Coordinates of C-alpha atoms in Angstrom, one line a residue:
M1361 CA -23.8 -3.2 20.6
F1362 CA -21.6 -4.9 23.2
E1363 CA -24.5 -5.7 25.5
A1364 CA -25.4 -8.5 23.1
L1365 CA -22.0 -10.0 23.8
E1366 CA -22.6 -10.2 27.6
V1367 CA -25.2 -13.0 27.8
G1368 CA -23.1 -15.8 29.1
R1369 CA -22.6 -18.1 26.1
T1370 CA -20.7 -21.3 27.0
I1371 CA -19.8 -24.6 25.4
K1372 CA -19.0 -27.6 27.6
R1373 CA -15.6 -29.2 27.3
K1374 CA -16.9 -32.5 25.9
A1375 CA -18.8 -30.7 23.2
F1376 CA -15.7 -28.7 22.3
Q1377 CA -13.6 -31.8 22.1
D1378 CA -16.2 -33.6 19.9
A1379 CA -16.2 -30.7 17.5
A1380 CA -12.4 -30.2 17.4
L1381 CA -11.3 -33.1 15.2
P1382 CA -13.7 -32.6 12.3
L1383 CA -13.1 -28.9 12.4
R1384 CA -9.3 -29.3 12.2
R1385 CA -9.7 -31.7 9.3
E1386 CA -11.9 -29.3 7.3
L1387 CA -9.7 -26.3 8.1
L1388 CA -6.7 -28.1 6.8
Q1389 CA -8.5 -29.1 3.6
L1390 CA -9.6 -25.6 3.0
Q1391 CA -6.1 -24.2 3.7
F1392 CA -4.6 -26.6 1.1
A1393 CA -7.3 -25.7 -1.4
L1394 CA -6.5 -22.0 -0.8
Q1395 CA -3.0 -22.6 -2.1
E1396 CA -4.4 -23.2 -5.6
R1397 CA -6.5 -20.0 -5.6
D1398 CA -5.6 -16.5 -6.6
F1399 CA -6.5 -14.6 -3.5
P1400 CA -5.0 -14.0 0.0
V1401 CA -6.8 -14.3 3.3
L1402 CA -6.2 -11.8 6.1
I1403 CA -7.6 -12.5 9.6
I1404 CA -7.7 -9.4 11.8
V1405 CA -7.8 -10.3 15.5
S1406 CA -8.9 -7.4 17.8
G1407 CA -10.8 -6.8 21.0
V1408 CA -10.4 -5.9 24.7
E1409 CA -7.3 -7.0 26.6
G1410 CA -7.8 -10.2 28.6
A1411 CA -10.2 -11.6 26.0
G1412 CA -7.8 -14.4 24.9
K1413 CA -6.8 -13.1 21.5
G1414 CA -3.4 -14.7 21.8
S1415 CA -5.0 -18.0 22.6
V1416 CA -7.2 -17.8 19.6
V1417 CA -4.2 -17.0 17.3
H1418 CA -2.4 -20.0 18.8
R1419 CA -5.4 -22.2 18.2
L1420 CA -5.6 -21.2 14.6
N1421 CA -1.9 -21.9 14.0
A1422 CA -2.3 -25.3 15.9
W1423 CA -5.3 -26.4 13.9
M1424 CA -3.9 -25.4 10.5
D1425 CA -0.5 -25.8 8.9
P1426 CA 1.6 -23.0 10.4
R1427 CA 4.0 -23.1 7.5
L1428 CA 1.2 -21.6 5.4
I1429 CA 0.3 -18.9 7.9
E1430 CA 2.1 -15.6 8.7
T1431 CA 1.2 -14.1 12.1
Q1432 CA 2.1 -10.5 12.6
A1433 CA 2.0 -8.7 15.9
F1434 CA 2.1 -4.9 15.7
W1435 CA 3.1 -4.0 19.2
D1436 CA 6.3 -2.1 19.4
H1437 CA 6.8 0.4 16.6
S1438 CA 10.4 0.6 15.4
D1439 CA 12.2 3.7 14.3
E1440 CA 12.0 2.2 10.8
E1441 CA 8.2 2.3 11.0
E1442 CA 7.9 5.6 12.7
T1443 CA 9.8 7.4 9.9
R1444 CA 7.4 6.2 7.2
P1445 CA 3.7 6.6 6.5
Y1446 CA 1.5 4.7 9.0
F1447 CA 0.2 2.0 6.6
W1448 CA 3.8 1.1 5.4
R1449 CA 4.1 -1.4 8.2
F1450 CA 0.9 -3.2 7.2
W1451 CA 1.6 -3.2 3.5
R1452 CA 4.9 -4.9 4.1
A1453 CA 3.2 -7.7 6.1
L1454 CA 0.3 -8.5 3.8
P1455 CA 0.0 -12.2 2.8
V1456 CA 0.6 -13.4 -0.7
R1457 CA -2.2 -14.9 -2.8
G1458 CA -3.0 -18.4 -1.7
R1459 CA -1.8 -17.9 1.9
I1460 CA -3.3 -16.8 5.2
G1461 CA -2.0 -13.8 7.2
I1462 CA -3.1 -13.1 10.8
F1463 CA -2.8 -9.5 12.1
F1464 CA -2.7 -9.7 15.9
G1465 CA -3.3 -6.0 16.3
S1466 CA -3.8 -4.0 13.1
W1467 CA -4.5 -0.7 11.6
Y1468 CA -7.4 -0.3 14.1
T1469 CA -5.1 -0.3 17.2
R1470 CA -3.6 3.1 16.9
P1471 CA -6.7 5.2 16.2
I1472 CA -8.7 3.4 18.8
I1473 CA -6.0 3.8 21.5
Q1474 CA -5.4 7.4 20.6
A1475 CA -9.1 8.3 20.6
A1476 CA -9.7 6.6 23.9
S1477 CA -6.8 8.4 25.5
G1478 CA -8.0 11.7 24.2
S1479 CA -5.1 12.4 21.9
L1480 CA -7.2 12.0 18.7
S1481 CA -10.3 14.2 18.1
D1482 CA -13.6 12.9 16.8
A1483 CA -12.9 14.4 13.4
E1484 CA -9.4 12.9 13.3
L1485 CA -10.8 9.5 14.3
S1486 CA -13.3 9.7 11.4
Q1487 CA -10.6 10.5 9.0
E1488 CA -8.4 7.6 10.1
L1489 CA -11.4 5.2 10.0
N1490 CA -12.2 6.4 6.4
Q1491 CA -8.6 5.6 5.5
I1492 CA -9.0 2.1 7.0
L1493 CA -12.3 1.6 5.1
D1494 CA -10.6 2.6 1.9
M1495 CA -7.7 0.3 2.5
E1496 CA -10.0 -2.7 3.2
R1497 CA -12.2 -2.0 0.2
M1498 CA -9.1 -1.7 -2.0
L1499 CA -7.7 -5.1 -0.9
V1500 CA -11.1 -6.8 -1.2
A1501 CA -11.6 -5.3 -4.7
D1502 CA -8.3 -6.9 -5.6
G1503 CA -9.5 -10.3 -4.4
A1504 CA -8.5 -10.5 -0.8
L1505 CA -10.8 -12.2 1.8
I1506 CA -10.7 -10.2 5.1
I1507 CA -12.0 -11.9 8.2
K1508 CA -12.3 -9.4 11.1
L1509 CA -12.8 -10.9 14.6
W1510 CA -13.6 -8.8 17.7
F1511 CA -13.5 -10.4 21.1
H1512 CA -15.4 -8.8 23.9
L1513 CA -15.5 -9.1 27.7
P1514 CA -17.7 -7.3 30.2
A1515 CA -15.8 -4.6 32.2
D1516 CA -15.5 -6.5 35.4
I1517 CA -14.2 -9.7 33.8
A1518 CA -11.8 -7.7 31.6
A1519 CA -10.3 -6.0 34.6
E1520 CA -9.9 -9.3 36.5
R1521 CA -8.2 -10.9 33.5
V1522 CA -5.8 -8.0 33.1
R1523 CA -4.9 -8.3 36.8
E1524 CA -4.3 -12.0 36.4
D1525 CA -2.0 -11.3 33.5
R1526 CA 0.0 -8.8 35.5
L1527 CA 0.6 -11.4 38.2
R1528 CA 1.6 -14.0 35.7
E1529 CA 4.1 -11.5 34.1
L1530 CA 5.9 -11.3 37.4
T1531 CA 6.9 -15.0 37.2
E1532 CA 6.8 -15.6 33.4
S1533 CA 8.5 -14.0 30.4
H1534 CA 5.3 -13.2 28.5
L1535 CA 5.4 -10.1 26.4
E1536 CA 3.3 -7.2 27.6
H1537 CA 1.2 -5.1 25.2
P1538 CA 2.3 -1.5 25.6
D1539 CA -1.3 -0.3 25.8
D1540 CA -2.5 -2.8 28.5
A1541 CA -2.8 -0.1 31.1
L1542 CA -5.2 1.9 29.0
F1543 CA -7.6 -1.0 28.7
S1544 CA -7.8 -1.5 32.4
T1545 CA -8.1 2.2 33.4
R1546 CA -10.4 3.6 30.6
Y1547 CA -12.5 0.7 29.7
E1548 CA -15.8 2.6 29.1
E1549 CA -14.2 5.2 26.8
L1550 CA -12.4 2.4 25.0
A1551 CA -15.6 0.5 24.5
R1552 CA -17.3 3.7 23.1
V1553 CA -14.6 4.3 20.6
S1554 CA -14.3 0.7 19.7
E1555 CA -18.1 0.5 19.0
R1556 CA -17.8 3.6 16.8
A1557 CA -14.9 2.1 14.9
I1558 CA -16.7 -1.2 14.3
R1559 CA -19.9 0.5 13.1
A1560 CA -17.9 2.8 10.7
T1561 CA -16.0 -0.1 9.1
D1562 CA -18.5 -2.9 9.2
G1563 CA -19.6 -3.6 5.6
G1564 CA -20.4 -6.4 3.2
H1565 CA -16.9 -6.2 1.8
A1566 CA -15.3 -7.0 5.2
P1567 CA -17.9 -7.5 8.0
W1568 CA -17.0 -7.6 11.7
H1569 CA -17.6 -10.9 13.6
L1570 CA -18.3 -10.0 17.2
I1571 CA -17.5 -12.9 19.6
E1572 CA -18.3 -13.2 23.3
A1573 CA -15.0 -14.2 25.0
T1574 CA -16.0 -15.0 28.6
D1575 CA -15.9 -18.8 28.0
E1576 CA -12.8 -19.9 26.3
N1577 CA -14.4 -23.0 24.7
Y1578 CA -17.2 -20.8 23.1
R1579 CA -14.7 -18.2 22.1
D1580 CA -12.2 -20.5 20.4
L1581 CA -14.9 -22.7 18.7
T1582 CA -16.8 -19.7 17.4
A1583 CA -13.7 -18.0 16.1
V1584 CA -12.6 -21.2 14.3
Q1585 CA -16.0 -21.8 12.9
T1586 CA -16.2 -18.2 11.6
V1587 CA -12.9 -18.6 9.8
L1588 CA -13.8 -21.9 8.4
Q1589 CA -17.2 -20.7 7.1
S1590 CA -15.7 -17.6 5.6
L1591 CA -13.1 -19.7 3.8
K1592 CA -15.7 -22.2 2.6
D1593 CA -18.0 -19.6 1.3
R1594 CA -15.2 -17.9 -0.7
L1595 CA -13.6 -21.1 -2.0
N1596 CA -17.0 -22.4 -3.1
D1597 CA -18.2 -19.3 -4.9
G1598 CA -15.5 -19.7 -7.6
H1599 CA -14.7 -16.0 -7.5
D1600 CA -11.1 -14.8 -7.0
G1601 CA -11.8 -11.1 -7.5
E1602 CA -12.1 -8.9 -10.6
R1603 CA -8.5 -9.1 -11.5
I1604 CA -8.3 -11.7 -14.3
T1605 CA -10.9 -10.7 -17.0
P1606 CA -9.6 -8.2 -19.5
N1607 CA -12.3 -5.9 -20.8
I1608 CA -10.7 -2.8 -22.3
N1609 CA -12.4 0.2 -23.7
L1610 CA -9.9 2.8 -24.8
G1611 CA -12.4 5.0 -26.5
D1612 CA -11.5 7.2 -29.5
T1613 CA -7.7 7.1 -29.7
N1614 CA -7.5 9.8 -32.4
Q1615 CA -8.8 12.6 -30.1
P1616 CA -6.3 15.3 -29.1
T1617 CA -4.9 15.0 -25.6
L1618 CA -3.1 17.3 -23.1
L1619 CA 0.2 16.2 -24.5
D1620 CA -0.7 17.9 -27.8
R1621 CA -0.7 21.2 -26.1
L1622 CA 2.9 21.0 -24.9
P1623 CA 5.4 23.2 -26.9
S1624 CA 7.6 21.0 -29.0
D1625 CA 10.1 23.7 -29.7
A1626 CA 11.1 24.5 -26.1
K1627 CA 14.9 24.7 -26.1
L1628 CA 18.0 26.0 -24.2
T1629 CA 21.3 27.0 -25.6
G1630 CA 24.4 25.2 -24.4
D1631 CA 25.7 28.1 -22.4
D1632 CA 22.4 28.9 -20.8
Y1633 CA 21.9 25.2 -19.9
K1634 CA 25.4 24.9 -18.2
Q1635 CA 24.8 28.0 -16.2
Q1636 CA 21.3 27.0 -15.0
L1637 CA 22.4 23.4 -14.4
S1638 CA 25.2 24.5 -12.0
T1639 CA 23.0 26.9 -10.2
L1640 CA 20.1 24.5 -9.7
Q1641 CA 22.2 21.6 -8.7
Q1642 CA 23.9 23.7 -6.0
R1643 CA 20.5 24.8 -4.8
L1644 CA 19.1 21.3 -4.8
E1645 CA 22.1 20.1 -2.8
S1646 CA 21.5 22.7 -0.1
L1647 CA 17.8 21.9 0.0
A1648 CA 18.4 18.2 0.3
W1649 CA 20.5 18.7 3.4
Q1650 CA 17.8 21.1 4.8
A1651 CA 15.2 18.4 4.2
R1652 CA 17.4 15.9 6.0
K1653 CA 17.6 18.2 9.0
A1654 CA 13.9 18.9 9.0
R1655 CA 13.0 15.1 8.5
T1656 CA 11.1 16.0 5.3
G1657 CA 11.1 13.3 2.7
C1658 CA 10.6 13.5 -1.0
I1659 CA 9.0 11.1 -3.4
A1660 CA 9.7 11.6 -7.2
V1661 CA 8.0 9.7 -10.0
F1662 CA 9.5 9.7 -13.5
E1663 CA 7.3 8.5 -16.3
G1664 CA 7.4 9.2 -20.0
W1665 CA 7.7 7.9 -23.5
D1666 CA 10.4 5.4 -24.4
A1667 CA 13.6 7.3 -25.2
A1668 CA 12.2 10.5 -23.6
G1669 CA 15.4 10.9 -21.5
K1670 CA 14.2 9.8 -18.1
G1671 CA 17.5 8.2 -17.2
S1672 CA 19.6 11.2 -18.1
A1673 CA 17.1 13.6 -16.3
I1674 CA 17.3 11.4 -13.2
R1675 CA 21.1 11.5 -13.3
R1676 CA 21.1 15.3 -13.2
V1677 CA 19.0 15.2 -10.1
T1678 CA 21.1 12.5 -8.3
E1679 CA 24.3 14.3 -9.2
A1680 CA 23.2 17.1 -6.9
I1681 CA 22.2 14.9 -3.9
D1682 CA 24.6 13.1 -1.5
P1683 CA 24.2 9.4 -2.3
R1684 CA 23.4 8.8 1.4
L1685 CA 20.2 10.9 1.0
F1686 CA 18.5 9.1 -1.9
Q1687 CA 17.4 5.7 -3.2
L1688 CA 16.6 5.1 -6.8
H1689 CA 14.3 2.3 -7.8
Q1690 CA 13.7 1.1 -11.4
F1691 CA 10.6 -1.0 -12.2
A1692 CA 9.8 -3.2 -15.1
A1693 CA 7.4 -6.2 -15.3
P1694 CA 6.5 -7.5 -11.8
S1695 CA 8.2 -10.6 -10.4
D1696 CA 6.2 -13.7 -9.3
E1697 CA 6.4 -12.4 -5.7
E1698 CA 5.1 -9.0 -6.7
R1699 CA 2.3 -10.5 -8.7
A1700 CA 1.3 -12.4 -5.6
H1701 CA 0.4 -9.2 -3.9
H1702 CA -1.7 -6.1 -4.6
Y1703 CA 0.0 -4.0 -7.3
L1704 CA 0.8 -1.2 -4.8
W1705 CA 2.7 -3.6 -2.5
R1706 CA 6.0 -3.4 -4.3
F1707 CA 6.0 0.4 -4.2
W1708 CA 4.9 0.8 -0.6
R1709 CA 7.8 -1.4 0.6
Q1710 CA 10.3 0.8 -1.2
L1711 CA 9.4 4.1 0.5
G1712 CA 12.4 5.7 2.2
R1713 CA 12.7 7.1 5.6
D1714 CA 11.7 10.7 6.5
G1715 CA 14.4 13.1 5.4
S1716 CA 15.4 11.0 2.4
F1717 CA 14.6 11.1 -1.3
T1718 CA 13.0 8.1 -3.0
L1719 CA 13.1 8.2 -6.9
F1720 CA 11.0 5.9 -9.0
D1721 CA 12.0 5.2 -12.6
R1722 CA 8.5 3.9 -13.7
S1723 CA 6.0 3.5 -10.9
W1724 CA 2.5 2.6 -9.8
Y1725 CA 1.2 4.5 -12.8
G1726 CA 2.0 1.4 -14.9
R1727 CA -1.4 0.2 -13.7
V1728 CA -3.2 2.9 -15.7
L1729 CA -0.7 3.0 -18.6
V1730 CA 1.0 -0.2 -19.8
E1731 CA -1.3 -2.6 -17.9
R1732 CA -4.3 -0.8 -19.3
V1733 CA -3.1 -0.5 -22.9
E1734 CA -1.6 -4.0 -23.1
G1735 CA -4.6 -5.7 -21.4
F1736 CA -2.7 -6.9 -18.3
A1737 CA -5.4 -5.2 -16.1
S1738 CA -9.1 -5.4 -16.7
E1739 CA -11.1 -2.3 -17.2
V1740 CA -12.5 -2.6 -13.7
E1741 CA -9.0 -2.8 -12.3
W1742 CA -7.4 0.2 -14.0
L1743 CA -10.5 2.4 -13.6
R1744 CA -10.5 1.6 -9.9
A1745 CA -6.7 2.4 -9.7
Y1746 CA -7.2 6.1 -10.2
S1747 CA -8.8 6.5 -6.8
E1748 CA -6.5 3.9 -5.2
I1749 CA -3.5 5.9 -6.4
N1750 CA -5.0 9.2 -5.2
R1751 CA -5.5 7.7 -1.7
F1752 CA -2.0 6.3 -1.7
E1753 CA -0.4 9.6 -2.6
E1754 CA -2.7 11.5 -0.2
Q1755 CA -1.3 9.4 2.6
L1756 CA 2.3 10.2 1.5
F1757 CA 1.5 13.9 1.5
E1758 CA -0.3 13.9 4.8
H1759 CA 2.7 12.1 6.3
G1760 CA 4.8 15.2 5.3
L1761 CA 6.4 14.0 2.1
V1762 CA 6.9 16.2 -1.0
V1763 CA 5.4 14.2 -3.9
L1764 CA 6.7 15.1 -7.4
K1765 CA 5.4 13.4 -10.6
F1766 CA 7.0 14.0 -14.0
W1767 CA 5.9 12.9 -17.5
L1768 CA 8.6 13.5 -20.1
H1769 CA 7.0 14.1 -23.4
I1770 CA 8.6 13.9 -26.9
S1771 CA 7.0 14.0 -30.3
A1772 CA 6.5 10.9 -32.4
E1773 CA 9.1 12.3 -34.8
E1774 CA 11.7 12.9 -32.1
Q1775 CA 11.1 9.4 -30.6
L1776 CA 11.6 7.8 -34.0
A1777 CA 14.9 9.7 -34.5
R1778 CA 16.1 8.6 -31.1
F1779 CA 15.2 5.0 -31.8
R1780 CA 17.1 5.0 -35.0
A1781 CA 20.1 6.7 -33.3
R1782 CA 20.2 4.0 -30.7
E1783 CA 20.2 1.3 -33.3
E1784 CA 23.1 2.9 -35.1
T1785 CA 25.2 3.5 -32.0
P1786 CA 26.9 0.3 -30.7
H1787 CA 27.0 1.3 -27.0
K1788 CA 23.3 2.3 -27.1
R1789 CA 21.8 -0.6 -29.0
H1790 CA 20.9 -2.4 -25.7
K1791 CA 18.5 0.5 -25.0
I1792 CA 16.2 -0.4 -28.0
T1793 CA 14.1 -3.5 -28.0
E1794 CA 11.3 -5.1 -29.9
E1795 CA 9.0 -4.1 -27.1
D1796 CA 9.9 -0.4 -27.7
W1797 CA 8.8 -0.7 -31.3
R1798 CA 5.6 -2.5 -30.4
N1799 CA 4.7 0.2 -27.8
R1800 CA 5.3 2.9 -30.5
E1801 CA 2.7 1.3 -32.7
K1802 CA 0.2 1.9 -29.9
R1803 CA 1.2 5.5 -29.3
N1804 CA -2.3 6.9 -29.7
E1805 CA -3.6 4.5 -27.1
Y1806 CA -0.9 5.4 -24.7
A1807 CA -1.4 9.1 -25.3
L1808 CA -5.1 8.7 -24.3
A1809 CA -4.1 6.7 -21.3
V1810 CA -1.6 9.5 -20.2
N1811 CA -4.4 12.1 -20.7
D1812 CA -6.8 10.1 -18.5
M1813 CA -4.0 9.5 -15.9
V1814 CA -3.3 13.3 -15.6
V1815 CA -7.0 14.2 -15.5
H1816 CA -7.8 11.7 -12.7
T1817 CA -4.6 11.9 -10.6
S1818 CA -3.2 15.4 -10.8
T1819 CA -4.3 16.8 -7.5
A1820 CA -3.6 20.1 -5.7
D1821 CA -1.2 18.3 -3.3
C1822 CA 0.4 15.9 -5.8
P1823 CA 0.2 17.5 -9.2
W1824 CA 1.7 16.2 -12.5
T1825 CA 4.4 18.2 -14.2
L1826 CA 4.3 17.6 -17.9
V1827 CA 7.8 18.3 -19.3
P1828 CA 8.5 19.0 -23.0
G1829 CA 11.4 16.8 -23.8
N1830 CA 12.4 17.2 -27.4
D1831 CA 15.3 19.2 -26.1
K1832 CA 16.9 17.2 -23.3
R1833 CA 18.6 20.2 -21.8
Y1834 CA 15.3 22.0 -21.5
A1835 CA 13.7 19.0 -19.9
R1836 CA 16.4 18.5 -17.3
I1837 CA 16.3 22.2 -16.2
E1838 CA 12.5 22.1 -15.9
I1839 CA 12.7 19.1 -13.6
L1840 CA 15.4 20.6 -11.4
K1841 CA 13.5 23.8 -11.1
T1842 CA 10.4 21.9 -10.0
F1843 CA 12.4 19.9 -7.5
C1844 CA 13.9 23.1 -6.0
D1845 CA 10.7 25.1 -6.0
A1846 CA 8.6 22.4 -4.4
L1847 CA 11.2 21.7 -1.7
D1848 CA 11.8 25.4 -1.0
E1849 CA 8.1 26.0 -0.6
R1850 CA 7.7 23.0 1.9
L1851 CA 10.8 23.9 3.9
N1852 CA 10.8 27.7 3.8
G1853 CA 7.4 28.7 2.5

């Protein structure tokens, strides 16, 4: 593969200067046009050390409006990043729709470096590349344009460039990439691994553009022209992804669902409830501190019918955990900033550190529930979300997190009774809205959506727990038991 990038391509300085001005004008026009469109652009800059990647990034910022570009360099990994799943650092840095983001270093850096140094097996490399492929496909399916640039140098030139950089660092305050030494000492192995990574992730959704970097004029002009043509093609095709065309097929909403099989008469007496509550909360308190010591985090998702008792159930959990050990996030309709990103972005950025609990009152499952039923997501989008959510949760589990997912179920009769009680109780009236009544009218559609959600996303590692909730005391105890059993199994099993 890389032999084709060692043929000595050059561009004379005069030709470069002649091409520069019209290129800059067109780039700016395209960049301003992008602001009016509903998709982000992500430029991934990768390649061997000494190839001039930093110069290319500087050129792109100089030839476009830097106020509309966010450049991210993933060099030093902070403690904040190391205590969360690997992709967390990248999700936080994704550009908003209508903007350009440049990743100087990306999700490719770690697996390539580790494989080339021998700390990552071939099987592990394949697994990480598959995760990258899934990530890029997911972003592209949501509308993103991903432009991947790989800059190549022959081994001898790369070595000489790295030596020159070392000398320059003695007199200048340039930052040094922490993996520079590997590039100079294990070039052949790095090239082999890089070629494998490129082949495994090169597809129509986000193809690689391989650029010979020996001559800086050729390198910069080719990179700029690649970005320009990719932008032009996308802006001219009139396609901003599949995210804006509702086309919902809910099927037969009168069919029985998994929820119909839950016992509606499950109850606890007051005395039994108090005894179990005290015992389980003490157990959970102890397990929370054990998890903190073991650096084992927990993610808990609470979904359910309106008035099902999610808030009171969450309070029984948080009462048992030191406030320093948990974060609770409540989600409603997305903000303008959140809508300007992939729907998972607002959840990725809220993940807590290892050893802490992160509780979600409503979650990413809104994509396959309210957004599906209310038509805020197209059929293509919510059908695609099942696999996207499974991959997201798989990454959480593989990082070492305990993932708990609760659906609190109450019957239609119990829900109606609770709605009316809220209307009649002054300090609870704020809890009932017109939207709650509208959602109730679509209960059958929501029940089918819940059924499909459980069928498609209840996995061996991240299963759903369906909680009968007509009796609030019973529901709270079931949730606490699940918390304790899952943590105990992970910590002491």
